[in-house]
Short mmCIF file of C-alpha atoms in Angstrom, two decimals:
data_model
loop_
_atom_site.label_atom_id
_atom_site.label_comp_id
_atom_site.label_asym_id
_atom_site.label_seq_id
_atom_site.Cartn_x
_atom_site.Cartn_y
_atom_site.Cartn_z
CA MET A 1 149.42 234.35 165.99
CA PRO A 2 145.62 234.55 165.51
CA PHE A 3 143.43 236.35 168.03
CA ASP A 4 140.16 234.83 166.90
CA ARG A 5 140.59 231.43 168.54
CA GLY A 6 142.60 229.37 171.00
CA SER A 7 145.42 230.51 173.27
CA ILE A 8 147.63 233.44 172.30
CA THR A 9 151.00 235.01 173.00
CA PHE A 10 150.87 238.79 172.97
CA SER A 11 152.27 242.13 174.02
CA MET A 12 150.30 245.37 174.44
CA PHE A 13 150.80 248.88 173.07
CA GLU A 14 149.34 252.33 173.55
CA LEU A 15 148.85 254.67 170.60
CA SER A 16 149.12 258.42 170.81
CA GLY A 17 147.08 260.62 168.51
CA ASP A 18 143.85 259.98 166.68
CA ILE A 19 143.32 257.05 164.32
CA PRO A 20 143.23 258.45 160.74
CA GLU A 21 139.90 258.18 158.92
CA ASN A 22 141.65 256.51 155.98
CA PHE A 23 143.38 253.99 158.25
CA ALA A 24 142.52 250.93 156.12
CA GLU A 25 143.53 252.71 152.90
CA MET A 26 146.96 253.45 154.36
CA PHE A 27 147.59 249.74 154.96
CA ALA A 28 146.13 248.80 151.58
CA ALA A 29 148.78 251.02 149.98
CA SER A 30 151.45 248.87 151.68
CA LYS A 31 149.80 245.51 151.14
CA ALA A 32 151.90 242.38 150.58
CA GLY A 33 152.99 241.65 147.02
CA THR A 34 152.09 238.64 144.92
CA LEU A 35 153.64 235.28 145.71
CA ASP A 36 155.17 235.15 142.23
CA SER A 37 157.27 238.19 143.10
CA VAL A 38 158.77 236.61 146.24
CA THR A 39 162.53 236.03 146.08
CA ALA A 40 165.32 235.03 148.44
CA GLU A 41 165.03 238.50 149.99
CA PRO A 42 162.17 238.75 152.51
CA GLN A 43 159.09 240.48 151.13
CA ILE A 44 157.25 242.39 153.87
CA GLY A 45 153.73 243.75 153.53
CA TRP A 46 150.27 243.83 155.08
CA VAL A 47 147.36 241.42 154.78
CA THR A 48 144.09 241.17 156.68
CA GLY A 49 143.92 239.17 159.89
CA HIS A 50 141.78 236.51 158.24
CA HIS A 51 144.63 234.64 156.50
CA LEU A 52 148.09 235.28 155.05
CA LEU A 53 146.89 235.39 151.42
CA ASP A 54 144.18 238.02 151.91
CA THR A 55 145.71 241.17 150.43
CA ASN A 56 142.29 242.70 149.71
CA ILE A 57 142.41 245.36 152.44
CA ASP A 58 139.53 247.80 152.76
CA GLU A 59 137.48 249.24 155.62
CA GLY A 60 135.32 246.13 155.77
CA SER A 61 137.96 243.41 155.45
CA ALA A 62 140.39 245.19 157.77
CA GLN A 63 137.93 245.06 160.66
CA CYS A 64 136.46 242.28 162.75
CA GLY A 65 134.08 242.78 165.65
CA GLY A 66 134.61 246.55 165.56
CA SER A 67 138.42 246.36 165.84
CA TYR A 68 141.07 246.56 163.15
CA TYR A 69 142.57 243.12 162.57
CA LEU A 70 145.63 243.10 160.31
CA THR A 71 148.79 241.05 159.89
CA LEU A 72 152.31 242.04 158.91
CA ARG A 73 153.31 239.26 156.54
CA GLN A 74 156.79 238.11 155.63
CA ALA A 75 157.36 235.95 152.56
CA VAL A 76 160.65 234.50 151.38
CA ARG A 77 161.89 231.65 149.21
CA LYS A 78 164.41 229.40 150.87
CA ILE A 79 166.15 226.22 149.83
CA PRO A 80 166.06 223.77 152.76
CA ALA A 81 169.51 223.39 154.29
CA SER A 82 169.79 219.65 153.59
CA LEU A 83 168.77 220.12 149.95
CA LEU A 84 171.12 223.10 149.51
CA ASN A 85 174.02 221.10 150.94
CA ALA A 86 173.27 218.17 148.63
CA LEU A 87 173.00 220.39 145.54
CA CYS A 88 176.26 222.16 146.39
CA ARG A 89 178.04 218.88 147.05
CA ARG A 90 176.88 217.51 143.69
CA GLU A 91 178.16 220.61 141.90
CA GLU A 92 181.49 220.45 143.76
CA GLN A 93 181.98 216.82 142.66
CA SER A 94 181.19 217.84 139.06
CA PHE A 95 183.68 220.69 139.38
CA LEU A 96 186.45 218.31 140.52
CA ALA A 97 185.62 215.85 137.74
CA ALA A 98 185.93 218.67 135.20
CA ASN A 99 189.27 219.74 136.68
CA PRO A 100 191.35 216.54 137.04
CA GLY A 101 194.37 218.46 138.35
CA ARG A 102 192.42 219.62 141.40
CA ASP A 103 191.93 217.44 144.46
CA TYR A 104 189.87 219.94 146.49
CA VAL A 105 187.45 222.83 146.02
CA SER A 106 188.73 226.18 147.28
CA GLY A 107 186.65 228.40 149.52
CA LYS A 108 186.28 230.91 146.70
CA ASP A 109 184.92 228.23 144.34
CA LYS A 110 182.59 226.86 147.03
CA LYS A 111 181.10 230.31 147.49
CA ARG A 112 180.65 230.76 143.73
CA ILE A 113 179.06 227.29 143.39
CA LYS A 114 176.65 228.00 146.27
CA GLU A 115 175.58 231.33 144.81
CA ASP A 116 175.02 229.69 141.43
CA VAL A 117 172.98 226.84 142.98
CA ILE A 118 170.77 229.31 144.83
CA GLU A 119 170.23 231.44 141.72
CA ARG A 120 169.25 228.42 139.61
CA HIS A 121 166.99 226.71 142.15
CA ILE A 122 165.51 229.40 144.39
CA ASN A 123 162.46 230.10 142.22
CA LYS A 124 161.56 226.41 142.28
CA MET A 125 160.99 226.67 146.04
CA PRO A 126 157.51 227.58 147.35
CA PRO A 127 157.37 230.83 149.34
CA ALA A 128 157.53 230.42 153.11
CA LEU A 129 154.96 232.66 154.80
CA SER A 130 154.84 233.97 158.36
CA GLY A 131 153.03 236.82 160.01
CA VAL A 132 152.49 238.87 163.14
CA SER A 133 148.87 239.80 163.78
CA MET A 134 147.63 242.93 165.50
CA VAL A 135 144.28 243.92 166.93
CA LEU A 136 143.72 247.65 167.27
CA GLU A 137 140.88 249.11 169.32
CA PRO A 138 140.18 252.45 167.62
CA HIS A 139 138.22 253.94 170.53
CA ASP A 140 140.67 252.97 173.28
CA LYS A 141 143.62 253.58 170.94
CA PHE A 142 145.21 250.39 172.20
CA LEU A 143 146.91 247.67 170.20
CA TYR A 144 147.49 243.98 170.93
CA LEU A 145 150.34 242.32 169.03
CA GLY A 146 150.48 238.55 168.62
CA THR A 147 154.14 238.04 169.55
CA GLY A 148 156.56 238.33 172.44
CA SER A 149 159.69 238.25 170.30
CA GLN A 150 161.64 241.50 170.52
CA SER A 151 162.89 241.19 166.94
CA GLN A 152 159.32 240.75 165.67
CA ILE A 153 158.11 243.63 167.85
CA ASP A 154 160.83 245.89 166.43
CA LEU A 155 159.99 244.86 162.86
CA PHE A 156 156.29 245.49 163.46
CA ILE A 157 156.83 248.93 165.02
CA GLU A 158 159.09 249.95 162.13
CA ASN A 159 156.53 248.96 159.49
CA PHE A 160 153.52 250.26 161.44
CA TYR A 161 155.24 253.64 161.72
CA LYS A 162 156.02 253.68 157.99
CA VAL A 163 152.31 253.33 157.25
CA THR A 164 150.72 255.49 159.95
CA LYS A 165 153.51 257.76 161.26
CA MET A 166 152.34 256.62 164.72
CA GLU A 167 154.75 254.86 167.06
CA PRO A 168 153.16 252.26 169.36
CA LEU A 169 154.40 252.49 172.97
CA GLN A 170 154.61 249.11 174.69
CA LEU A 171 152.74 248.71 177.95
CA THR A 172 155.53 248.27 180.51
CA PRO A 173 156.15 249.43 184.09
CA ALA A 174 157.97 252.45 182.63
CA LEU A 175 154.87 253.53 180.65
CA ILE A 176 152.48 253.00 183.57
CA LEU A 177 154.74 254.87 185.99
CA GLU A 178 155.01 257.76 183.56
CA ARG A 179 151.27 257.89 182.80
CA GLU A 180 149.88 257.28 186.28
CA PHE A 181 152.58 258.55 188.65
CA GLN A 182 154.67 260.99 186.58
CA THR A 183 157.86 259.20 187.52
CA THR A 184 160.45 256.89 185.94
CA CYS A 185 161.77 253.41 186.63
CA ALA A 186 165.11 254.95 187.63
CA ALA A 187 163.42 257.12 190.25
CA PHE A 188 161.05 254.40 191.46
CA PRO A 189 162.13 252.61 194.69
CA ALA A 190 163.60 249.13 194.21
CA LEU A 191 162.15 246.31 196.28
CA LYS A 192 164.57 244.69 198.79
CA LEU A 193 163.60 241.35 200.28
CA ASN A 194 166.49 241.06 202.75
CA ASP A 195 169.10 243.18 204.54
CA SER A 196 171.86 242.64 202.01
CA PRO A 197 173.80 245.89 201.47
CA VAL A 198 174.20 245.04 197.78
CA ILE A 199 172.12 247.27 195.53
CA PRO A 200 171.01 245.70 192.21
CA ALA A 201 173.10 247.05 189.35
CA ASP A 202 170.06 247.09 187.10
CA PRO A 203 166.81 247.07 189.13
CA GLN A 204 163.88 245.45 187.34
CA VAL A 205 160.53 247.00 188.25
CA GLY A 206 158.69 244.23 186.40
CA ARG A 207 160.31 241.52 188.53
CA ASP A 208 159.64 243.50 191.71
CA PHE A 209 155.98 243.81 190.70
CA LEU A 210 155.59 240.11 189.89
CA THR A 211 157.26 239.15 193.20
CA TRP A 212 154.91 241.50 195.05
CA LEU A 213 152.02 239.99 193.09
CA LEU A 214 152.92 236.56 194.50
CA TYR A 215 152.86 238.04 198.00
CA TYR A 216 149.60 239.89 197.33
CA SER A 217 147.96 236.81 195.79
CA GLU A 218 148.68 234.79 198.94
CA SER A 219 147.75 237.53 201.41
CA VAL A 220 144.91 239.44 199.75
CA GLY A 221 144.61 238.60 196.05
CA LYS A 222 141.32 240.36 195.50
CA LEU A 223 140.78 243.60 193.62
CA THR A 224 137.57 245.46 192.81
CA PHE A 225 137.31 247.00 189.36
CA GLU A 226 134.17 248.39 187.72
CA ASN A 227 131.89 246.75 190.30
CA ASN A 228 133.45 243.32 189.75
CA GLU A 229 135.69 241.44 192.15
CA PHE A 230 138.82 239.87 190.69
CA ASP A 231 141.21 237.42 192.31
CA ILE A 232 144.67 236.39 191.11
CA MET A 233 146.69 233.27 191.83
CA LEU A 234 150.29 232.53 190.82
CA GLU A 235 151.49 228.99 190.25
CA ALA A 236 154.36 226.97 188.80
CA PRO A 237 156.22 226.77 186.51
CA LEU A 238 158.07 229.86 187.64
CA VAL A 239 161.54 231.37 187.38
CA LEU A 240 163.29 233.36 190.13
CA LEU A 241 166.48 235.34 189.51
CA ASP A 242 169.19 237.02 191.53
CA GLU A 243 169.83 240.31 189.75
CA ASN A 244 173.43 240.54 190.95
CA GLU A 245 174.72 237.12 189.91
CA ALA A 246 176.11 236.09 186.54
CA ARG A 247 173.56 235.20 183.89
CA GLY A 248 172.11 231.78 184.69
CA ALA A 249 174.09 231.33 187.90
CA GLY A 250 171.44 232.98 190.08
CA GLU A 251 168.41 231.36 188.45
CA THR A 252 165.98 229.07 190.26
CA THR A 253 163.36 227.27 188.16
CA VAL A 254 160.46 225.57 189.89
CA LYS A 255 158.38 223.22 187.77
CA LYS A 256 155.09 221.54 188.42
CA GLY A 257 154.76 219.22 191.36
CA ASP A 258 153.04 218.82 194.70
CA SER A 259 152.60 222.33 196.16
CA PRO A 260 155.52 223.79 194.17
CA LEU A 261 155.01 227.31 195.52
CA ARG A 262 155.29 225.92 199.04
CA GLY A 263 158.47 224.04 198.24
CA ALA A 264 161.71 224.76 200.06
CA GLU A 265 163.23 226.00 196.79
CA VAL A 266 160.87 228.98 196.59
CA LYS A 267 161.26 229.93 200.25
CA ALA A 268 165.06 229.71 200.03
CA ALA A 269 165.14 231.73 196.80
CA LEU A 270 162.99 234.51 198.27
CA GLU A 271 165.03 234.60 201.48
CA VAL A 272 168.22 235.36 199.56
CA GLY A 273 166.48 238.12 197.63
CA LYS A 274 165.65 236.44 194.34
CA LYS A 275 162.80 237.96 192.36
CA LEU A 276 160.19 236.37 190.13
CA LYS A 277 160.91 236.78 186.43
CA LYS A 278 158.25 234.48 185.04
CA ALA A 279 155.23 232.68 186.44
CA LYS A 280 151.97 231.09 185.46
CA PHE A 281 148.89 232.92 186.69
CA THR A 282 145.13 232.57 186.86
CA LEU A 283 142.86 235.60 187.11
CA THR A 284 139.23 235.03 188.03
CA ARG A 285 136.20 237.33 188.13
CA ASP A 286 133.21 236.90 190.41
CA ASP A 287 131.06 235.77 187.46
CA ASN A 288 133.38 232.72 187.04
CA SER A 289 135.25 234.22 184.07
CA VAL A 290 138.85 232.98 183.96
CA TRP A 291 142.01 234.33 182.32
CA CYS A 292 145.20 232.28 182.57
CA GLY A 293 148.65 232.15 181.03
CA THR A 294 152.30 232.92 181.70
CA PHE A 295 153.65 236.35 182.59
CA ASP A 296 157.19 237.36 181.57
CA ALA A 297 157.87 240.28 183.91
CA ASP A 298 160.99 241.50 182.10
CA ASN A 299 159.20 242.07 178.80
CA PHE A 300 155.57 242.38 179.96
CA VAL A 301 154.69 239.61 177.53
CA PHE A 302 151.94 237.04 178.07
CA GLY A 303 152.11 233.51 176.69
CA SER A 304 149.84 230.45 176.40
CA PHE A 305 147.11 232.92 177.29
CA LYS A 306 143.53 231.66 177.49
CA LEU A 307 140.54 233.96 177.53
CA PRO A 308 137.18 233.35 179.21
CA GLU A 309 134.92 231.21 177.09
CA GLY A 310 132.06 233.22 175.65
CA GLU A 311 128.68 232.14 174.42
CA GLU A 312 128.20 230.56 171.02
CA MET A 313 127.84 233.52 168.64
CA ASN A 314 128.70 234.47 165.10
CA PRO A 315 132.41 235.02 164.30
CA ASP A 316 132.22 238.84 164.60
CA GLU A 317 130.57 238.63 168.02
CA ILE A 318 133.06 236.02 169.22
CA PHE A 319 135.97 238.19 168.12
CA ALA A 320 134.50 241.30 169.77
CA ASP A 321 133.94 239.32 172.96
CA ARG A 322 137.57 238.14 172.99
CA VAL A 323 138.87 241.68 172.43
CA ARG A 324 136.69 242.95 175.31
CA ALA A 325 138.15 240.20 177.49
CA LEU A 326 141.67 241.31 176.50
CA ALA A 327 140.79 244.90 177.40
CA THR A 328 139.45 243.83 180.79
CA PHE A 329 142.63 241.89 181.50
CA ARG A 330 144.76 244.88 180.52
CA GLN A 331 142.81 247.23 182.76
CA VAL A 332 142.90 244.87 185.73
CA LEU A 333 146.63 244.26 185.30
CA ILE A 334 147.21 248.02 185.38
CA GLU A 335 145.09 248.28 188.53
CA TYR A 336 147.22 245.63 190.25
CA PHE A 337 150.35 247.50 189.22
CA LYS A 338 148.91 250.78 190.49
CA LEU A 339 148.24 249.13 193.86
CA TYR A 340 151.87 248.04 194.03
CA ALA A 341 153.31 251.36 192.87
CA SER A 342 151.08 253.39 195.21
CA ALA A 343 152.09 251.27 198.18
CA MET A 344 155.81 251.52 197.35
CA LEU A 345 155.68 255.29 196.83
CA ALA A 346 153.65 255.82 200.01
CA ASP A 347 155.70 253.64 202.37
CA ARG A 348 158.33 251.31 200.90
CA ASP A 349 159.49 250.22 204.37
CA ALA A 350 156.00 248.99 205.21
CA VAL A 351 155.74 247.02 201.97
CA GLU A 352 159.16 245.43 202.43
CA GLY A 353 158.48 244.67 206.10
CA ALA A 354 155.22 242.91 205.28
CA MET A 355 156.83 240.92 202.48
CA ARG A 356 159.80 239.86 204.62
CA GLU A 357 157.43 238.67 207.32
CA TRP A 358 155.45 236.80 204.67
CA ILE A 359 158.63 235.11 203.39
CA SER A 360 159.81 234.06 206.85
CA SER A 361 156.39 232.65 207.79
CA ARG A 362 155.87 230.68 204.55
CA GLU A 363 155.75 226.96 205.01
CA ALA A 364 158.44 224.98 203.19
CA ILE A 365 157.28 221.50 202.26
#
């Protein structure tokens, strides 16, 4: 997904170690192959962030606005399912006509016919291209990846490591707790919203944080960072989950409507201890800059994300401005999480007491 325009879906990663001086050359050595060489097996390689056909990777083309902007491209030839079925069916009918003693095609023959059809027709199909873009800030040693799909994240990390021998570490509660508080998710106190004796089998720090963020947004909201005041607001659509119920059974989804966060559904869900898994949010800065999107607390992935609109500039300046806005969002998000973690580590009972009082006093329209 491109970072140079429009809304984006992304995840964030920290890099350990220094960025090699020959960084662009390393990716150029693993650039994507020619389209003529694409087969039915996926071809994976690197291109610049400008477009999926730009395999000319050097220090200039690999950068935009002072950041590295590259894409892991996948190319494969596929026969559309409907066409493949039709071609196979035609060959099966020809097979039966050539064998008058047969009134059906065996599974073994069907497999052979399909393999033969693919072999004869696959190179007539145009290559299908897809890619996952990354933006790497060399000075901050931080990387933004244009996907929230775990399979795509895993594929990217595998191929990024092959090139650089550096393993990106995804920004999650576990990473922040380790970096800022020298603790782990397992040792971190779980948030309890009621007096139920049941302890979650698999506590989710991300959900606890997002639920606290709803409370904080309605009670305080504001945060000062680098001499700027930020304010956050959560809104529907949102998803609340009971961590102890069967998958799907304990889920409450609240969609758009009149005062959805004040609806009886949300109050009832919070009262029984459900936590926020996903919500839409809007972050504002005192200079009227606005960030908004959806926050998936389980994966720390952000979707339909819109950045503050910058001034009309040349493409490099626009890109640099967007990357700076991403960095600001990342830093402010971490500050909100640090507020939550500090409060929980200092006095969990006080945090839970305040949140329970907030839940009981919420209006339910």
